[in-house]
Tab-separated table of C-alpha atoms in Angstrom:
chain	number	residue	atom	x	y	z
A	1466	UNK	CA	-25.566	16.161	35.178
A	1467	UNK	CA	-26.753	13.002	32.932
A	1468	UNK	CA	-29.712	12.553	35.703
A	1469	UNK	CA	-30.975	16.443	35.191
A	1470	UNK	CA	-31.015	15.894	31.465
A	1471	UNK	CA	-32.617	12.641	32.018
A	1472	UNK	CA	-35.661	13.839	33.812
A	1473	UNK	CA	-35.566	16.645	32.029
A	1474	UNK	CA	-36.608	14.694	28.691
A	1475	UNK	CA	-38.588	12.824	30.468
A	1476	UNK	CA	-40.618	15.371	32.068
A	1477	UNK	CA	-40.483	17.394	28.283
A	1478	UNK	CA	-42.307	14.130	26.570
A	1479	UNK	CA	-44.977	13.171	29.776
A	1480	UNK	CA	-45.601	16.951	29.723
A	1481	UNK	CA	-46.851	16.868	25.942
A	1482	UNK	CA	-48.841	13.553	26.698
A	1483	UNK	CA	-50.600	15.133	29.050
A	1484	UNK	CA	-51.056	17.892	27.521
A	1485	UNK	CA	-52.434	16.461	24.320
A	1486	UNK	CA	-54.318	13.926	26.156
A	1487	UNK	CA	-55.740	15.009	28.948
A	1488	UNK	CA	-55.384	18.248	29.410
A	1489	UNK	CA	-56.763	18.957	25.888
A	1490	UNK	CA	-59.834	16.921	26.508
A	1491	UNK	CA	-61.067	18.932	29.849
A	1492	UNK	CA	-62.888	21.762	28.193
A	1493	UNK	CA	-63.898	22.763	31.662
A	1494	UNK	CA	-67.117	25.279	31.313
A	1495	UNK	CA	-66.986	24.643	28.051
A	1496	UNK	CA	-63.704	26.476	26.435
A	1497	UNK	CA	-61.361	26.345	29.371
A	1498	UNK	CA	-57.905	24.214	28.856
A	1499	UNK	CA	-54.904	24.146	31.064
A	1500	UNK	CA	-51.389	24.589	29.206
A	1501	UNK	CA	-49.356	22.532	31.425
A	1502	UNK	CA	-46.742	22.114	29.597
A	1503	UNK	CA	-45.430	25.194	30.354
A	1504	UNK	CA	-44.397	23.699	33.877
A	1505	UNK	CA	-41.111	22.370	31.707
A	1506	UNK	CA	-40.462	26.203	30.909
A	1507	UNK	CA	-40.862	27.446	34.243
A	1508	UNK	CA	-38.602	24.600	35.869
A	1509	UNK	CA	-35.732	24.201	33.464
A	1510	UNK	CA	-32.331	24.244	35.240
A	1511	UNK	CA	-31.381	27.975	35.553
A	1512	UNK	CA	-27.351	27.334	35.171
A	1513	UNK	CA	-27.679	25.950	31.649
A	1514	UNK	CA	-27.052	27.437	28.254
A	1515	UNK	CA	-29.571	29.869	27.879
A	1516	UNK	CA	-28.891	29.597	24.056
A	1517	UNK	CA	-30.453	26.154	23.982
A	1518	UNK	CA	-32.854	26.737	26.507
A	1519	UNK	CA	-35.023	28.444	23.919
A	1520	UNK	CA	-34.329	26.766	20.942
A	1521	UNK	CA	-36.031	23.539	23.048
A	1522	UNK	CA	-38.697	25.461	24.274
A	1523	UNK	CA	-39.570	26.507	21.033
A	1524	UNK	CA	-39.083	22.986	19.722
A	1525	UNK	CA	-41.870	22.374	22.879
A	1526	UNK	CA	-44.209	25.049	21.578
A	1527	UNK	CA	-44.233	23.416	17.891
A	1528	UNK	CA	-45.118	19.971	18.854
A	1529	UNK	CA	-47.993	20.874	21.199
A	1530	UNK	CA	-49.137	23.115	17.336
A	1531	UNK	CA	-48.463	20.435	15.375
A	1532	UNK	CA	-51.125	18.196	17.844
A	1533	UNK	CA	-53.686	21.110	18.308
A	1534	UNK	CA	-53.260	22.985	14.355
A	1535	UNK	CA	-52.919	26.170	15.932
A	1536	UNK	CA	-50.263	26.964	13.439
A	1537	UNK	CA	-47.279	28.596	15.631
A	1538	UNK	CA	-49.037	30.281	18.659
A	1539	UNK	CA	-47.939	28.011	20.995
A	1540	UNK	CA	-44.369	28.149	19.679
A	1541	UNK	CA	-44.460	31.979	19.464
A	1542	UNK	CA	-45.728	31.835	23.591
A	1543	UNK	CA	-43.341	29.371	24.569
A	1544	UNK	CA	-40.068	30.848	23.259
A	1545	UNK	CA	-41.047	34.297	24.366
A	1546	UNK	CA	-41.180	33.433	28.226
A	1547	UNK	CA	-38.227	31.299	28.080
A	1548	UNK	CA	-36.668	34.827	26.578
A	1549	UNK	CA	-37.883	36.913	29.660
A	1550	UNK	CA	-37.873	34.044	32.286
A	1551	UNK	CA	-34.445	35.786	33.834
A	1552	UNK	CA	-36.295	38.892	34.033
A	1553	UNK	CA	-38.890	37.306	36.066
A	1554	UNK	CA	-36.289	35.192	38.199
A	1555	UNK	CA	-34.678	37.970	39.218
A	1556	UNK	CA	-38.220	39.819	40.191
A	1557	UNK	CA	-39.559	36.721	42.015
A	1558	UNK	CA	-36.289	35.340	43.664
A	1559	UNK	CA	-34.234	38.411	44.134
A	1560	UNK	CA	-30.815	37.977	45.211
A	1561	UNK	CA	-30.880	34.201	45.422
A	1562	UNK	CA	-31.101	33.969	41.739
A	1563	UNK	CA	-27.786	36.205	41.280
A	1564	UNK	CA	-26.000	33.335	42.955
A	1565	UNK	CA	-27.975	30.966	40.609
A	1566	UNK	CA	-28.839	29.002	43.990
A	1567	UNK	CA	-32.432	28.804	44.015
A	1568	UNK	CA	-34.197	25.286	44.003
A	1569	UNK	CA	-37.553	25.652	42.938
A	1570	UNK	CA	-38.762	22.859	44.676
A	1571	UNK	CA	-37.539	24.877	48.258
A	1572	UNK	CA	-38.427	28.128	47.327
A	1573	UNK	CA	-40.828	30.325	49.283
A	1574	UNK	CA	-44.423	29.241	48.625
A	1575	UNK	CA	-45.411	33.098	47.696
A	1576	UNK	CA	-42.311	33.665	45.255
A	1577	UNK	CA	-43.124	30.492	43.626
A	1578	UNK	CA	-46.532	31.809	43.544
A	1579	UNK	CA	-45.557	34.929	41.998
A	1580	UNK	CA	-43.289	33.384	39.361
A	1581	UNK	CA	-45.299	30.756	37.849
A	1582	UNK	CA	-48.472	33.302	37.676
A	1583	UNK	CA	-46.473	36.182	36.161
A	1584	UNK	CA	-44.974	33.797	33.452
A	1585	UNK	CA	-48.570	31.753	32.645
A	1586	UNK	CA	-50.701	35.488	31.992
A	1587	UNK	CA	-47.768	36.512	29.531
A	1588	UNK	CA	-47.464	33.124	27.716
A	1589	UNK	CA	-51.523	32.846	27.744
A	1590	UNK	CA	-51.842	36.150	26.198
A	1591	UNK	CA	-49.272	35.877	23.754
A	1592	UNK	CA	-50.923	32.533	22.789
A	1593	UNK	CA	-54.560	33.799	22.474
A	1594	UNK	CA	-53.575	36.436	20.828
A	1595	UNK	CA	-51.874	34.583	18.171
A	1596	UNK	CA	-54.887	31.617	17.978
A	1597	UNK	CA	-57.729	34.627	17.947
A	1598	UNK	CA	-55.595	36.240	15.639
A	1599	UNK	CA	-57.742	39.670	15.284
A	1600	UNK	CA	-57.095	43.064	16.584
A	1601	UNK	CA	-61.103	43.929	16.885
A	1602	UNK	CA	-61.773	40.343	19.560
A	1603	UNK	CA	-59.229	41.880	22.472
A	1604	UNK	CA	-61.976	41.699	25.130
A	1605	UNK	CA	-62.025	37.863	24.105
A	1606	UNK	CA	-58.536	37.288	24.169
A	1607	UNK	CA	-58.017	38.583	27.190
A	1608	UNK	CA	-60.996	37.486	29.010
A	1609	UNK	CA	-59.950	33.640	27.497
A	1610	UNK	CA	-56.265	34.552	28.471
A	1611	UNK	CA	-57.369	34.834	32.620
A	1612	UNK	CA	-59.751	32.097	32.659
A	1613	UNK	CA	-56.878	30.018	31.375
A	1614	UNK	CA	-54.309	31.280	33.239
A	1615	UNK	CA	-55.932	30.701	36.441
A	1616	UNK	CA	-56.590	27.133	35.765
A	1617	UNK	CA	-53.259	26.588	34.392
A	1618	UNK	CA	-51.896	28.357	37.624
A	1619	UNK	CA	-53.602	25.780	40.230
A	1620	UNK	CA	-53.004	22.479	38.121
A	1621	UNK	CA	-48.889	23.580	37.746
A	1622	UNK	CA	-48.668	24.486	41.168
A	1623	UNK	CA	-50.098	21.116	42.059
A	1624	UNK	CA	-48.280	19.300	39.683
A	1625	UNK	CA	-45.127	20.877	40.974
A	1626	UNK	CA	-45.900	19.947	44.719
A	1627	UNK	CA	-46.724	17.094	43.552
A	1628	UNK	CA	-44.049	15.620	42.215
A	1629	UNK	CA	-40.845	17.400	43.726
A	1630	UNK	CA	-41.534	16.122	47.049
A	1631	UNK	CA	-40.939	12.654	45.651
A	1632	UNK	CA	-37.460	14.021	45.226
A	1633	UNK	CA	-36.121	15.298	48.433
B	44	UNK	CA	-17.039	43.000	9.349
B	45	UNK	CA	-15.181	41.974	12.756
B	46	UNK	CA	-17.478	44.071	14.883
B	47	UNK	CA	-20.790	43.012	13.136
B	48	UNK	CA	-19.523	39.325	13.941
B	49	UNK	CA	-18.776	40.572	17.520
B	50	UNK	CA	-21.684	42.045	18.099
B	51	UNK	CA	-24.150	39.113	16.727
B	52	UNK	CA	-22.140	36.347	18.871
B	53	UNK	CA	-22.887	38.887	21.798
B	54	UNK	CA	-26.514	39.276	21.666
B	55	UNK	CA	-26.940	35.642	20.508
B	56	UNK	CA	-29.631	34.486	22.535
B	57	UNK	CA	-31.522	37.850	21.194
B	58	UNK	CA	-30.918	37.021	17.931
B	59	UNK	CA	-32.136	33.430	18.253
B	60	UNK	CA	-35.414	34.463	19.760
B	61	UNK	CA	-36.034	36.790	17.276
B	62	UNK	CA	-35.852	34.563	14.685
B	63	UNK	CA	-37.551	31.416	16.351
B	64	UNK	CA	-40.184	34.066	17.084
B	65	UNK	CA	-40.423	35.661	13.444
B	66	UNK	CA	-40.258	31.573	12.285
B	67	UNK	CA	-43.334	31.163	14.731
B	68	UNK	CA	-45.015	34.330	13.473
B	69	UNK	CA	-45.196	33.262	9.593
B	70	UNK	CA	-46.106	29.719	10.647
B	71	UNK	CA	-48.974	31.407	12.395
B	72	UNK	CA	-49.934	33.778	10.188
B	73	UNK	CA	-49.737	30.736	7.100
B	74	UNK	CA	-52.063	28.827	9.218
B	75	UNK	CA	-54.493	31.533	9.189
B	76	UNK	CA	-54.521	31.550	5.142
B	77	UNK	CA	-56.897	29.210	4.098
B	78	UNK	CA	-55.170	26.261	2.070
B	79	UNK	CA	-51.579	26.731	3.010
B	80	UNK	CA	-50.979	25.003	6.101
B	81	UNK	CA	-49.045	22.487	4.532
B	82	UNK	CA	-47.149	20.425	6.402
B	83	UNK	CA	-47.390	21.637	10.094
B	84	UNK	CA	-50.916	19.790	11.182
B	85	UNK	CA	-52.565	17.073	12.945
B	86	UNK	CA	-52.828	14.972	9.432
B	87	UNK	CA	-49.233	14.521	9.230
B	88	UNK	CA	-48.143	11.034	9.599
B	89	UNK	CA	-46.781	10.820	13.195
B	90	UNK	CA	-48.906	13.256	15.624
B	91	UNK	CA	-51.633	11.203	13.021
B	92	UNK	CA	-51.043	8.371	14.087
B	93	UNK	CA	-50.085	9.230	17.791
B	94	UNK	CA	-53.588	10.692	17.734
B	95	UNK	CA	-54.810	7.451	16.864
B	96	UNK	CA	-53.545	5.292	19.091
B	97	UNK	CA	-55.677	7.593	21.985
B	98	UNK	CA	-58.602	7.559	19.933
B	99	UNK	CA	-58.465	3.501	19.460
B	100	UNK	CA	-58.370	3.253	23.548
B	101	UNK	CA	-61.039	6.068	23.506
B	102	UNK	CA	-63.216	3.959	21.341
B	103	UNK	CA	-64.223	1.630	23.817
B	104	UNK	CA	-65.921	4.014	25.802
B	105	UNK	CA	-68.371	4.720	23.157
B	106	UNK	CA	-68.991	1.294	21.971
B	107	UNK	CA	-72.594	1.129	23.521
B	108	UNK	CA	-73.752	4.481	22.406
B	109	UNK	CA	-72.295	4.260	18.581
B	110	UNK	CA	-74.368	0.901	18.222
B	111	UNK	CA	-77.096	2.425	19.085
B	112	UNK	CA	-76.937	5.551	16.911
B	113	UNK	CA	-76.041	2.303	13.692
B	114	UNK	CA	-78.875	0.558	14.761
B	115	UNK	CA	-81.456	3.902	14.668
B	116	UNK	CA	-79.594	4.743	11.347
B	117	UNK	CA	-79.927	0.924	9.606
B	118	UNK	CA	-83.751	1.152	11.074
B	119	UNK	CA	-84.827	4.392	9.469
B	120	UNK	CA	-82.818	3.877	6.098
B	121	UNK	CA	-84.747	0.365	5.741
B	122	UNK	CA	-87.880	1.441	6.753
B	123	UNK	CA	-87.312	4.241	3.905
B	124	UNK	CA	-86.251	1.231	1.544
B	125	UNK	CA	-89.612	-1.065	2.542
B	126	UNK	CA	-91.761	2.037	2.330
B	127	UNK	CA	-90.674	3.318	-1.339
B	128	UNK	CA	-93.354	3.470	-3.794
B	129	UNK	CA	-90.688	3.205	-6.879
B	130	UNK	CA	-89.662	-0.414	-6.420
B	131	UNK	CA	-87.050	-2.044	-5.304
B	132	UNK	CA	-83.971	-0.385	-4.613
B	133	UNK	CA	-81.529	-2.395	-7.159
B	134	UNK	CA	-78.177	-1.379	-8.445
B	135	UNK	CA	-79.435	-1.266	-11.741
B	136	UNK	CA	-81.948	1.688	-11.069
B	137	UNK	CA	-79.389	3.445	-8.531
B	138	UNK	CA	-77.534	5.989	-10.967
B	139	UNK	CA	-73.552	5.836	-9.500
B	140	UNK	CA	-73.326	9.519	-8.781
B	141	UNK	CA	-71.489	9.774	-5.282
B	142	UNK	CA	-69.280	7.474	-3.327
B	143	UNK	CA	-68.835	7.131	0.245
B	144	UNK	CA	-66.134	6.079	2.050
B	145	UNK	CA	-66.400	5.558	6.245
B	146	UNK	CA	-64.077	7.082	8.614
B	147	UNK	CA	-63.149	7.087	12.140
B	148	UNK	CA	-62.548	10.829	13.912
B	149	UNK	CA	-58.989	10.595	15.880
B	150	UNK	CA	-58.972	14.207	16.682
B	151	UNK	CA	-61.600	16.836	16.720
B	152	UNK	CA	-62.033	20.302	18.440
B	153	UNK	CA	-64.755	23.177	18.761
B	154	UNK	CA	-62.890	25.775	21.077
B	155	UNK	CA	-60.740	27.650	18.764
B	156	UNK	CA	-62.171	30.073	16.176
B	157	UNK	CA	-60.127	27.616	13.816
B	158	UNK	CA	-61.581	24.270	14.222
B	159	UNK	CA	-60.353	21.204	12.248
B	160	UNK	CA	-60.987	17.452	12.468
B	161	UNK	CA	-58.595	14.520	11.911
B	162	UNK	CA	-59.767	11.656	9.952
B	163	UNK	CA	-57.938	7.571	10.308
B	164	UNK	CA	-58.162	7.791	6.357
B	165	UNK	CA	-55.960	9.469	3.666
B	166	UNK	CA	-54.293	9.407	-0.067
B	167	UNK	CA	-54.072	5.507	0.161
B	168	UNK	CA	-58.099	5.481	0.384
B	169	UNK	CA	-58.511	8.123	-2.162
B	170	UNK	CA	-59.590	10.873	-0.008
B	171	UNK	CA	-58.210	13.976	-1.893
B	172	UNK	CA	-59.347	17.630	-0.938
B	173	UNK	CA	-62.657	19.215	-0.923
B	174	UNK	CA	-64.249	15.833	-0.160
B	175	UNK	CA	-67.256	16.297	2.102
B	176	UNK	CA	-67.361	14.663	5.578
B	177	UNK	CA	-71.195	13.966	7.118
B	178	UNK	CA	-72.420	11.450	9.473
B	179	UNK	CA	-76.005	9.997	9.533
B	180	UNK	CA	-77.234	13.381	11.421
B	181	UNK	CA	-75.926	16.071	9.319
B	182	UNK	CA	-72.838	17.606	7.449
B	183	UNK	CA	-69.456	18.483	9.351
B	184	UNK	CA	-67.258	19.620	7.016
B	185	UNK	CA	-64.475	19.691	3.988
B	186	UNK	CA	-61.747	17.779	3.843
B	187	UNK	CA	-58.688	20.165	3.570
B	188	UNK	CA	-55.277	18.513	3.955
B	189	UNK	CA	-54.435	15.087	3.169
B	190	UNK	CA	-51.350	12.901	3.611
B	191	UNK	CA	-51.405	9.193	2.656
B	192	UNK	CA	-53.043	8.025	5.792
B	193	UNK	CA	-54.683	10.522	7.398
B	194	UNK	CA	-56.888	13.543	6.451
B	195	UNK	CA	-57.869	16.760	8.260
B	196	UNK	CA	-61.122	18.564	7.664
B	197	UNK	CA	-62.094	21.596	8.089
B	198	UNK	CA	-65.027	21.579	10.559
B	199	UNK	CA	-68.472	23.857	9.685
B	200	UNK	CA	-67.278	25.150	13.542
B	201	UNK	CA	-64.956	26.929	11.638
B	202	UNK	CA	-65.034	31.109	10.784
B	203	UNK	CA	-63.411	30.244	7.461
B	204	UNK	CA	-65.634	27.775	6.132
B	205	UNK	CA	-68.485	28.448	3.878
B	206	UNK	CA	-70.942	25.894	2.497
B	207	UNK	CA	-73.854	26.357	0.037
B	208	UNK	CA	-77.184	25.855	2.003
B	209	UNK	CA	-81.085	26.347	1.591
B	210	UNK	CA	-84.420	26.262	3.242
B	211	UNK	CA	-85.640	22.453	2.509
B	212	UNK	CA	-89.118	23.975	2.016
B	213	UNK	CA	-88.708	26.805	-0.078
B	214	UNK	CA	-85.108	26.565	-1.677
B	215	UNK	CA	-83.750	30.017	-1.005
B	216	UNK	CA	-80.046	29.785	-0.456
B	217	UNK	CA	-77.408	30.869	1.268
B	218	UNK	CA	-73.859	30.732	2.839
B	219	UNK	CA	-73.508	29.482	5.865
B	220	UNK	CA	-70.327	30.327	7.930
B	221	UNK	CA	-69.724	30.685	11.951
B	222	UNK	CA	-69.460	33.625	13.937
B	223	UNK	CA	-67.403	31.632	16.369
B	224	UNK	CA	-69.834	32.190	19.258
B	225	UNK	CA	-71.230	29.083	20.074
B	226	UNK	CA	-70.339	25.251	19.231
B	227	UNK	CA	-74.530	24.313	18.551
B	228	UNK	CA	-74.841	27.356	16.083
B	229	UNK	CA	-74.165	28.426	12.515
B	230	UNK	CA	-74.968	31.486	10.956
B	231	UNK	CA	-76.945	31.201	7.094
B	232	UNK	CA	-76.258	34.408	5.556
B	233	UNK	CA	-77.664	36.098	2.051
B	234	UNK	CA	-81.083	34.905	2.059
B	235	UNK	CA	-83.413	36.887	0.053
B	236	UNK	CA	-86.089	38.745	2.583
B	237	UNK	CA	-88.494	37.677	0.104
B	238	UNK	CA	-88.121	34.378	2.413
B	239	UNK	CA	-90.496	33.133	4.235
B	240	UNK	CA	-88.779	31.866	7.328
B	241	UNK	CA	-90.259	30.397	10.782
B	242	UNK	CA	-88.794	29.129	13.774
B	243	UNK	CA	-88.118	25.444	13.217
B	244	UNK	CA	-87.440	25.249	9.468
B	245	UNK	CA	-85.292	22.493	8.486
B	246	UNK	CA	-81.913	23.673	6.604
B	247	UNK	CA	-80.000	21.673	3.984
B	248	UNK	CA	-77.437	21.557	1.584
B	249	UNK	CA	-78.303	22.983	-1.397
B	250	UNK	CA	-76.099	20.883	-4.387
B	251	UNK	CA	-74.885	23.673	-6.039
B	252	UNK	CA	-71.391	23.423	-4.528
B	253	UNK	CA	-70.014	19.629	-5.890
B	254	UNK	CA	-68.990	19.065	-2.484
B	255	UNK	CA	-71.968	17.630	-0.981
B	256	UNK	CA	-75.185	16.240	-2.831
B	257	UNK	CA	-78.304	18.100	-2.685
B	258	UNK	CA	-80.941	18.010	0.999
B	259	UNK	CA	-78.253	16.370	3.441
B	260	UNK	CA	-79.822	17.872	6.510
B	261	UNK	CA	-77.342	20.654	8.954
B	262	UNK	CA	-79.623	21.738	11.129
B	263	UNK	CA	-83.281	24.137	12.157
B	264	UNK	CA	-83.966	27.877	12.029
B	265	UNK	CA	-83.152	28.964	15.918
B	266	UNK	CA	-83.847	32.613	14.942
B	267	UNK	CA	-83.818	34.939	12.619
B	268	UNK	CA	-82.971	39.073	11.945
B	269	UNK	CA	-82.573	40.854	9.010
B	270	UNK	CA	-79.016	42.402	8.468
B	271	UNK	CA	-77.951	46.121	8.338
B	272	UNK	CA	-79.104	46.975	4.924
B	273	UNK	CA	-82.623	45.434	5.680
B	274	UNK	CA	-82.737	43.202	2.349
B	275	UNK	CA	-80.823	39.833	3.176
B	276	UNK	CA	-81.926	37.913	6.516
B	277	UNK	CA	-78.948	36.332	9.166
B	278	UNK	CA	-80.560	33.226	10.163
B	279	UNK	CA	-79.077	31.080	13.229
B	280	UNK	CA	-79.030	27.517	13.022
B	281	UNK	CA	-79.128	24.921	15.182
B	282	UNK	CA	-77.218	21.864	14.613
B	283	UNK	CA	-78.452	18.197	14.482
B	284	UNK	CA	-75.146	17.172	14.964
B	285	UNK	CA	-73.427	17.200	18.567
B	286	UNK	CA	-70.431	18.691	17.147
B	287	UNK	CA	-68.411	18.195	20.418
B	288	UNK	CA	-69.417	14.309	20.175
B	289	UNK	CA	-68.424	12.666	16.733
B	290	UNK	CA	-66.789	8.967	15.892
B	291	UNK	CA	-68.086	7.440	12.771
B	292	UNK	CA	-68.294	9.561	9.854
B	293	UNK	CA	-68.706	9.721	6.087
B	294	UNK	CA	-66.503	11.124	3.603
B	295	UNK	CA	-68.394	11.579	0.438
B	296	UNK	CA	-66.852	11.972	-3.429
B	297	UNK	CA	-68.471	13.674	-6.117
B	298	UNK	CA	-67.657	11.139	-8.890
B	299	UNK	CA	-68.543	13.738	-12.097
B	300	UNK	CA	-66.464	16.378	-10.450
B	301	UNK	CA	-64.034	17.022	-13.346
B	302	UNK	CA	-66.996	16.869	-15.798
B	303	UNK	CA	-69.079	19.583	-13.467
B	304	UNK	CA	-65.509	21.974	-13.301
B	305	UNK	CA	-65.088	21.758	-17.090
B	306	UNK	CA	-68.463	22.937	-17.789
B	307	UNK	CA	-68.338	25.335	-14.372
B	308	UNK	CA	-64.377	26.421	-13.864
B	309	UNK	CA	-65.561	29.804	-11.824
B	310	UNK	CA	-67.451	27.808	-9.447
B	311	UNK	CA	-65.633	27.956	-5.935
């Protein structure tokens, strides 16, 4: 148990570093940034209090606003997908989930697929459309929303492949 | 009383996100009130000076370039000194109007519709609000948080801002503000079409805010249209300064300010 929660902070704290740091700093075509540190979202152990599952991820989501002044968007994203992440399990892993006995790291490829993308489009939109912040800009927010998304999509995924075969 | 209790322990994970969400919400929309972000941004003292370790290792990389862009500077400002037909510049004939203060950018940004930029100086230097930030190229901003070390402005590259400005050449003025489009253009509203405006005209401050003093440059006319009531023009400018490249800057204070807002309290 002490190990999970160990990597877990660790992961939570390299996660904003690169985030801040790196990630932050690509402004790939221009605008585009990956959110990365939703990875820590997606991957948080499943059999935990769901109670303070949230209240860290929206602890997360504040410190990556307090680094980028974007107010509370982040914040507002983050804590809404760790709200509906069960929803999504349970879409994306079916019946393995209701035994709580999925490992992310030897899931199906497709399902992982599935999961991470379905999470990062309703996080990114939630968090453009708090940054943008105006009703009449929706073709931007969305259209900044994908362009995100997909990047965020292929650097998680490789992050994830990454590092969890270190593990096994 | 029971059953109210019951039913909040229940959904308590609900209830919790609701509120971290509603908590999020006001934060959000707070931040989108000019002037009361208070204590939730980059100029707070420890993602300040987080930011500045980064920015210290970052510094090496532009060591080359930033001497260069000193050097140009020093070699046009003494050429303007040698070349002056009113003497020698002396303190004595230099009345003590404005006071600059250098500063290093730790964190800056041009993506959002929001942008701000962190300063490595604060209260302890006597940086207070509405300061104006320029570097030797052109304006960037207004200083609008402080804490004792560090100091956020609020870049031009920013839909809220709005700075006094005027054609050098014929002193019509204007507001300029962003549309958010692009991180090389500004938009000068409310000029008079009496104007005469070509492509190319420089564009400066104008002196009548007490932020900055009068002909810092900000950029040239791109292009020009005349807005939907046909009387004022919409100019677009182009910047002098690379907005998404910026390290040494300026802060500058108005040292008659309290005189000027006695006389003027209306004034912005």
């Amino acid at each position: 148990m002490n190990s999970i929660l160990f990597s877990n902070m660790v992961r939570f704290i390299m996660l904003i570093l690169l985030q801040v740091f790196i990630c932050n700093q690509m402004n790939f075509l221009g605008n585009i940034n990956p959110y990365i540190y939703i990875l820590f979202i997606l991957l948080y152990p499943i059999s935990t209090n769901r109670f303070s599952f949230i209240f860290i991820s929206f602890c997360l989501g504040l410190i990556i606003d307090i680094f980028l002044d974007s107010g509370g968007a982040h914040a507002a994203a983050s804590v809404s997908i760790a709200y509906i992440r069960p929803l999504f399990l349970k879409f994306s892993f079916g019946a393995a989930y209701e035994y709580q006995a999925i490992k992310f790291k030897d899931s199906e490829f497709l399902q992982r697929i599935v999961y991470f993308a379905l999470l990062i489009l309703i996080h990114h939109l939630i968090l453009f459309a708090f940054v943008i912040f105006d009703a009449s800009k929706i073709n931007l927010i969305i259209s900044r929303a994908l362009s995100s998304g997909v990047f965020t999509l292929f650097l998680t995924l490789i992050l994830h492949s990454l590092f969890s075969q270190k593990e096994k | 009383m029971q059953q109210l209790l019951n039913f909040f322990f229940k959904n308590r994970t609900t209830v919790l996100f609701l509120i971290l969400f509603l908590v999020a919400f006001t934060i959000t929309t707070q931040s989108h009130d000019y002037h009361k972000s208070k204590f939730l941004n980059s100029s707070n003292q420890i993602s300040g000076s987080i930011h500045g370790v980064f920015s210290s290792v970052g510094n090496y990389f532009n060591l080359k370039k930033e001497n260069t862009i000193l050097l140009e500077e020093n070699n046009r400002l003494k050429a303007f000194v040698f070349n002056s037909k009113t003497g020698p510049l002396d303190t004595a004939n230099i009345e003590n109007k404005f006071k600059l203060t250098p500063a290093i950018v730790h964190k800056n940004s041009y993506r959002y519709l929001e942008n701000y930029i962190t300063l490595n100086i604060g209260e302890n230097e006597g940086i207070k609000e509405d300061f104006g930030v320029i570097t030797s190229k052109g304006i960037i901003g207004i200083i609008d948080q402080t804490s004792s070390n560090y100091s956020r402005v609020l870049s031009i590259l920013n839909t809220k801002s709005k700075i006094n400005a005027k054609l050098k050449n014929s002193n019509h003025f204007g507001t300029l503000g962003w549309d958010g489009v692009h991180h090389n253009s500004v938009q000068l509203n409310d000029i008079q079409d009496l104007a005469k405006i070509a492509v190319g005209d420089t564009i400066v401050t104008s002196g009548f805010s007490y932020t900055f003093p009068e002909n810092i440059p900000i950029g040239r006319v791109a292009s020009y249209e005349l807005n939907a009531t046909k009387d004022l023009y919409i100019i677009n400018v182009q910047l002098f300064n690379d907005m998404t490249n910026l390290r040494h800057v300026h802060v500058i204070e108005n040292l008659d300010i309290e005189e000027l807002e006695t006389l003027n309290p209306a004034n912005e």
